Amino acid sequence: MEQAAKAELVKVKLWLSSLNMTDDNFGLIHYDFQLGNVLWDEHEQHFNVFDFDDSMYHWFAMDIVTTLKDLLESGRQEEQVAKAESFLKGYRSVLSLDEEMIRLIPWFKRFDQLYVFSRILRALENSDIDNAPQWYDGLKGKLKLINDKTRQEFQHLGKNKMIHWVTPWIIFLYIFTKDR
């Protein structure tokens, strides 16, 4: 089962193995860097980041993907553009962004889809509980829907078709390159 996901995994693994790893583009990343995992300390005037359980060694561009996933997948397009511009301005104030890595963002997004898909599959394994609360069954239903949608996207990718998340990422690439 999961033939489309397996085919996608083969493609993404092959692509990742072709990437150059340097100290400037690869290292320890947070991998869950989203608004819900950042708190502003008004007194100290700085941000605190937490929830490091998904941390891994990966290309730094992957942290950009997980952040932008949080920023670009909800709200109106104008809000998405404003959020992405603010994020990029802040990111660039601390680290440089390698343009080649940025052009590869859609591939990093594909890795992210596989990662999330596999985590949901694992969470759903042996998840039947007698007398489970109603919220639990609702959560399981939502997770199943997410993975059903992702399965369809893997099938579309296998046929080289565009999928729904491409448009927000094109917005990001436009924002990134417009100041160049």
mmCIF file of C-alpha atoms in Angstrom:
data_model
loop_
_atom_site.group_PDB
_atom_site.id
_atom_site.type_symbol
_atom_site.label_atom_id
_atom_site.label_comp_id
_atom_site.label_asym_id
_atom_site.label_seq_id
_atom_site.Cartn_x
_atom_site.Cartn_y
_atom_site.Cartn_z
ATOM 1 C CA MET A 1 0.000 0.000 0.000
ATOM 2 C CA GLU A 2 0.962 3.675 -0.210
ATOM 3 C CA GLN A 3 2.554 3.180 -3.622
ATOM 4 C CA ALA A 4 2.247 6.881 -4.564
ATOM 5 C CA ALA A 5 3.950 7.907 -1.298
ATOM 6 C CA LYS A 6 6.704 5.353 -1.846
ATOM 7 C CA ALA A 7 7.264 6.641 -5.380
ATOM 8 C CA GLU A 8 7.441 10.198 -4.057
ATOM 9 C CA LEU A 9 9.899 9.089 -1.364
ATOM 10 C CA VAL A 10 12.202 7.592 -4.005
ATOM 11 C CA LYS A 11 12.169 10.873 -5.974
ATOM 12 C CA VAL A 12 12.763 13.064 -2.926
ATOM 13 C CA LYS A 13 15.526 10.795 -1.576
ATOM 14 C CA LEU A 14 17.302 10.872 -4.916
ATOM 15 C CA TRP A 15 16.960 14.656 -5.071
ATOM 16 C CA LEU A 16 18.242 15.123 -1.492
ATOM 17 C CA SER A 17 21.253 12.920 -2.200
ATOM 18 C CA SER A 18 22.196 15.244 -5.068
ATOM 19 C CA LEU A 19 22.362 18.351 -2.884
ATOM 20 C CA ASN A 20 25.607 19.879 -1.717
ATOM 21 C CA MET A 21 26.063 20.047 2.074
ATOM 22 C CA THR A 22 28.132 22.899 3.499
ATOM 23 C CA ASP A 23 28.356 24.603 6.865
ATOM 24 C CA ASP A 24 26.500 27.526 5.259
ATOM 25 C CA ASN A 25 23.473 25.543 4.082
ATOM 26 C CA PHE A 26 23.197 22.462 6.309
ATOM 27 C CA GLY A 27 23.003 21.912 10.065
ATOM 28 C CA LEU A 28 20.712 21.527 13.048
ATOM 29 C CA ILE A 29 17.257 22.990 12.377
ATOM 30 C CA HIS A 30 14.165 23.444 14.535
ATOM 31 C CA TYR A 31 11.803 21.990 11.892
ATOM 32 C CA ASP A 32 8.650 23.195 13.653
ATOM 33 C CA PHE A 33 9.352 26.904 13.552
ATOM 34 C CA GLN A 34 5.877 28.393 13.485
ATOM 35 C CA LEU A 35 4.051 31.151 15.307
ATOM 36 C CA GLY A 36 2.700 28.763 17.944
ATOM 37 C CA ASN A 37 6.262 27.876 18.981
ATOM 38 C CA VAL A 38 7.551 31.410 19.451
ATOM 39 C CA LEU A 39 6.846 33.722 22.387
ATOM 40 C CA TRP A 40 7.742 37.410 22.656
ATOM 41 C CA ASP A 41 9.292 38.420 25.983
ATOM 42 C CA GLU A 42 8.262 42.045 26.396
ATOM 43 C CA HIS A 43 10.527 42.643 29.391
ATOM 44 C CA GLU A 44 13.672 41.224 27.755
ATOM 45 C CA GLN A 45 12.678 42.439 24.265
ATOM 46 C CA HIS A 46 13.418 39.164 22.501
ATOM 47 C CA PHE A 47 11.724 36.053 21.175
ATOM 48 C CA ASN A 48 11.838 32.669 22.875
ATOM 49 C CA VAL A 49 11.559 29.585 20.695
ATOM 50 C CA PHE A 50 10.441 26.243 22.112
ATOM 51 C CA ASP A 51 9.154 22.798 21.023
ATOM 52 C CA PHE A 52 12.341 21.257 19.662
ATOM 53 C CA ASP A 53 11.069 17.669 19.456
ATOM 54 C CA ASP A 54 11.161 17.711 15.627
ATOM 55 C CA SER A 55 14.695 19.105 15.410
ATOM 56 C CA MET A 56 16.940 17.404 12.873
ATOM 57 C CA TYR A 57 20.000 17.927 10.742
ATOM 58 C CA HIS A 58 18.849 19.213 7.390
ATOM 59 C CA TRP A 59 19.304 22.039 4.931
ATOM 60 C CA PHE A 60 18.491 25.393 6.518
ATOM 61 C CA ALA A 61 15.937 26.050 3.773
ATOM 62 C CA MET A 62 13.754 23.409 5.441
ATOM 63 C CA ASP A 63 13.135 25.736 8.398
ATOM 64 C CA ILE A 64 11.978 28.354 5.901
ATOM 65 C CA VAL A 65 9.490 25.835 4.505
ATOM 66 C CA THR A 66 8.000 24.990 7.893
ATOM 67 C CA THR A 67 7.730 28.654 8.826
ATOM 68 C CA LEU A 68 6.164 29.662 5.549
ATOM 69 C CA LYS A 69 3.777 26.710 5.727
ATOM 70 C CA ASP A 70 2.375 28.341 8.845
ATOM 71 C CA LEU A 71 2.301 31.802 7.247
ATOM 72 C CA LEU A 72 1.139 31.016 3.696
ATOM 73 C CA GLU A 73 -1.542 28.419 4.100
ATOM 74 C CA SER A 74 -4.204 30.619 5.651
ATOM 75 C CA GLY A 75 -5.586 34.104 5.234
ATOM 76 C CA ARG A 76 -6.010 36.338 2.240
ATOM 77 C CA GLN A 77 -3.252 36.622 -0.328
ATOM 78 C CA GLU A 78 -2.393 40.190 0.783
ATOM 79 C CA GLU A 79 -1.944 38.962 4.360
ATOM 80 C CA GLN A 80 0.198 36.060 3.175
ATOM 81 C CA VAL A 81 2.444 38.424 1.199
ATOM 82 C CA ALA A 82 2.824 40.795 4.168
ATOM 83 C CA LYS A 83 3.660 37.935 6.549
ATOM 84 C CA ALA A 84 6.177 36.407 4.150
ATOM 85 C CA GLU A 85 7.837 39.786 3.527
ATOM 86 C CA SER A 86 8.165 40.402 7.279
ATOM 87 C CA PHE A 87 9.560 36.948 7.875
ATOM 88 C CA LEU A 88 12.101 37.262 5.055
ATOM 89 C CA LYS A 89 13.192 40.706 6.230
ATOM 90 C CA GLY A 90 13.816 39.345 9.709
ATOM 91 C CA TYR A 91 15.521 36.195 8.452
ATOM 92 C CA ARG A 92 17.810 38.177 6.150
ATOM 93 C CA SER A 93 18.766 40.460 9.043
ATOM 94 C CA VAL A 94 20.392 37.451 10.737
ATOM 95 C CA LEU A 95 21.314 34.968 7.982
ATOM 96 C CA SER A 96 21.839 35.139 4.268
ATOM 97 C CA LEU A 97 19.538 33.169 2.010
ATOM 98 C CA ASP A 98 21.244 31.136 -0.675
ATOM 99 C CA GLU A 99 19.292 31.747 -3.867
ATOM 100 C CA GLU A 100 19.818 28.207 -5.147
ATOM 101 C CA MET A 101 18.337 26.762 -1.959
ATOM 102 C CA ILE A 102 15.382 29.131 -2.238
ATOM 103 C CA ARG A 103 14.700 27.988 -5.810
ATOM 104 C CA LEU A 104 14.565 24.456 -4.426
ATOM 105 C CA ILE A 105 11.874 25.339 -1.857
ATOM 106 C CA PRO A 106 9.179 23.369 -3.749
ATOM 107 C CA TRP A 107 11.331 20.237 -3.369
ATOM 108 C CA PHE A 108 11.817 20.897 0.338
ATOM 109 C CA LYS A 109 8.038 21.258 0.571
ATOM 110 C CA ARG A 110 7.732 17.800 -0.962
ATOM 111 C CA PHE A 111 10.015 16.413 1.767
ATOM 112 C CA ASP A 112 7.810 18.137 4.351
ATOM 113 C CA GLN A 113 4.700 16.498 2.910
ATOM 114 C CA LEU A 114 6.291 13.069 3.160
ATOM 115 C CA TYR A 115 7.435 13.736 6.717
ATOM 116 C CA VAL A 116 3.997 14.906 7.874
ATOM 117 C CA PHE A 117 2.278 12.061 6.003
ATOM 118 C CA SER A 118 4.468 9.437 7.701
ATOM 119 C CA ARG A 119 3.960 11.003 11.135
ATOM 120 C CA ILE A 120 0.191 10.880 10.679
ATOM 121 C CA LEU A 121 0.334 7.277 9.459
ATOM 122 C CA ARG A 122 2.305 6.339 12.535
ATOM 123 C CA ALA A 123 -0.073 8.237 14.829
ATOM 124 C CA LEU A 124 -3.040 6.392 13.340
ATOM 125 C CA GLU A 125 -1.472 2.946 13.752
ATOM 126 C CA ASN A 126 -3.218 1.060 16.543
ATOM 127 C CA SER A 127 -5.222 4.182 17.341
ATOM 128 C CA ASP A 128 -8.535 2.442 17.949
ATOM 129 C CA ILE A 129 -9.447 2.948 21.590
ATOM 130 C CA ASP A 130 -12.556 1.592 23.274
ATOM 131 C CA ASN A 131 -14.697 4.317 24.811
ATOM 132 C CA ALA A 132 -12.557 7.089 23.302
ATOM 133 C CA PRO A 133 -13.797 10.630 23.897
ATOM 134 C CA GLN A 134 -15.628 12.311 21.036
ATOM 135 C CA TRP A 135 -12.762 14.774 20.412
ATOM 136 C CA TYR A 136 -10.414 11.822 19.855
ATOM 137 C CA ASP A 137 -12.567 10.357 17.113
ATOM 138 C CA GLY A 138 -12.878 13.828 15.577
ATOM 139 C CA LEU A 139 -9.106 14.258 15.599
ATOM 140 C CA LYS A 140 -8.587 10.845 14.003
ATOM 141 C CA GLY A 141 -11.076 11.807 11.305
ATOM 142 C CA LYS A 142 -9.232 15.050 10.575
ATOM 143 C CA LEU A 143 -5.887 13.250 10.391
ATOM 144 C CA LYS A 144 -7.327 10.670 8.009
ATOM 145 C CA LEU A 145 -8.680 13.465 5.782
ATOM 146 C CA ILE A 146 -5.285 15.185 5.739
ATOM 147 C CA ASN A 147 -3.574 11.988 4.655
ATOM 148 C CA ASP A 148 -6.263 11.207 2.065
ATOM 149 C CA LYS A 149 -5.666 14.641 0.536
ATOM 150 C CA THR A 150 -1.893 14.094 0.654
ATOM 151 C CA ARG A 151 -2.290 10.717 -1.075
ATOM 152 C CA GLN A 152 -4.077 12.498 -3.914
ATOM 153 C CA GLU A 153 -1.263 15.046 -4.102
ATOM 154 C CA PHE A 154 1.337 12.276 -4.313
ATOM 155 C CA GLN A 155 -0.640 10.780 -7.198
ATOM 156 C CA HIS A 156 -0.727 14.183 -8.940
ATOM 157 C CA LEU A 157 3.023 14.584 -8.429
ATOM 158 C CA GLY A 158 3.518 11.155 -9.939
ATOM 159 C CA LYS A 159 1.718 12.430 -13.024
ATOM 160 C CA ASN A 160 3.706 15.714 -12.982
ATOM 161 C CA LYS A 161 0.575 17.772 -12.271
ATOM 162 C CA MET A 162 0.507 20.973 -10.227
ATOM 163 C CA ILE A 163 -0.996 20.670 -6.770
ATOM 164 C CA HIS A 164 -2.840 23.101 -4.510
ATOM 165 C CA TRP A 165 0.105 24.300 -2.393
ATOM 166 C CA VAL A 166 2.124 25.559 -5.354
ATOM 167 C CA THR A 167 0.468 29.012 -5.552
ATOM 168 C CA PRO A 168 1.482 30.213 -2.054
ATOM 169 C CA TRP A 169 5.043 29.082 -2.711
ATOM 170 C CA ILE A 170 5.136 30.953 -6.005
ATOM 171 C CA ILE A 171 4.112 34.038 -4.002
ATOM 172 C CA PHE A 172 7.073 33.401 -1.704
ATOM 173 C CA LEU A 173 9.512 33.004 -4.589
ATOM 174 C CA TYR A 174 8.209 36.246 -6.095
ATOM 175 C CA ILE A 175 8.712 38.092 -2.792
ATOM 176 C CA PHE A 176 12.189 36.640 -2.412
ATOM 177 C CA THR A 177 13.320 37.639 -5.893
ATOM 178 C CA LYS A 178 11.578 41.003 -6.282
ATOM 179 C CA ASP A 179 14.233 42.841 -4.237
ATOM 180 C CA ARG A 180 17.084 41.405 -6.296
#
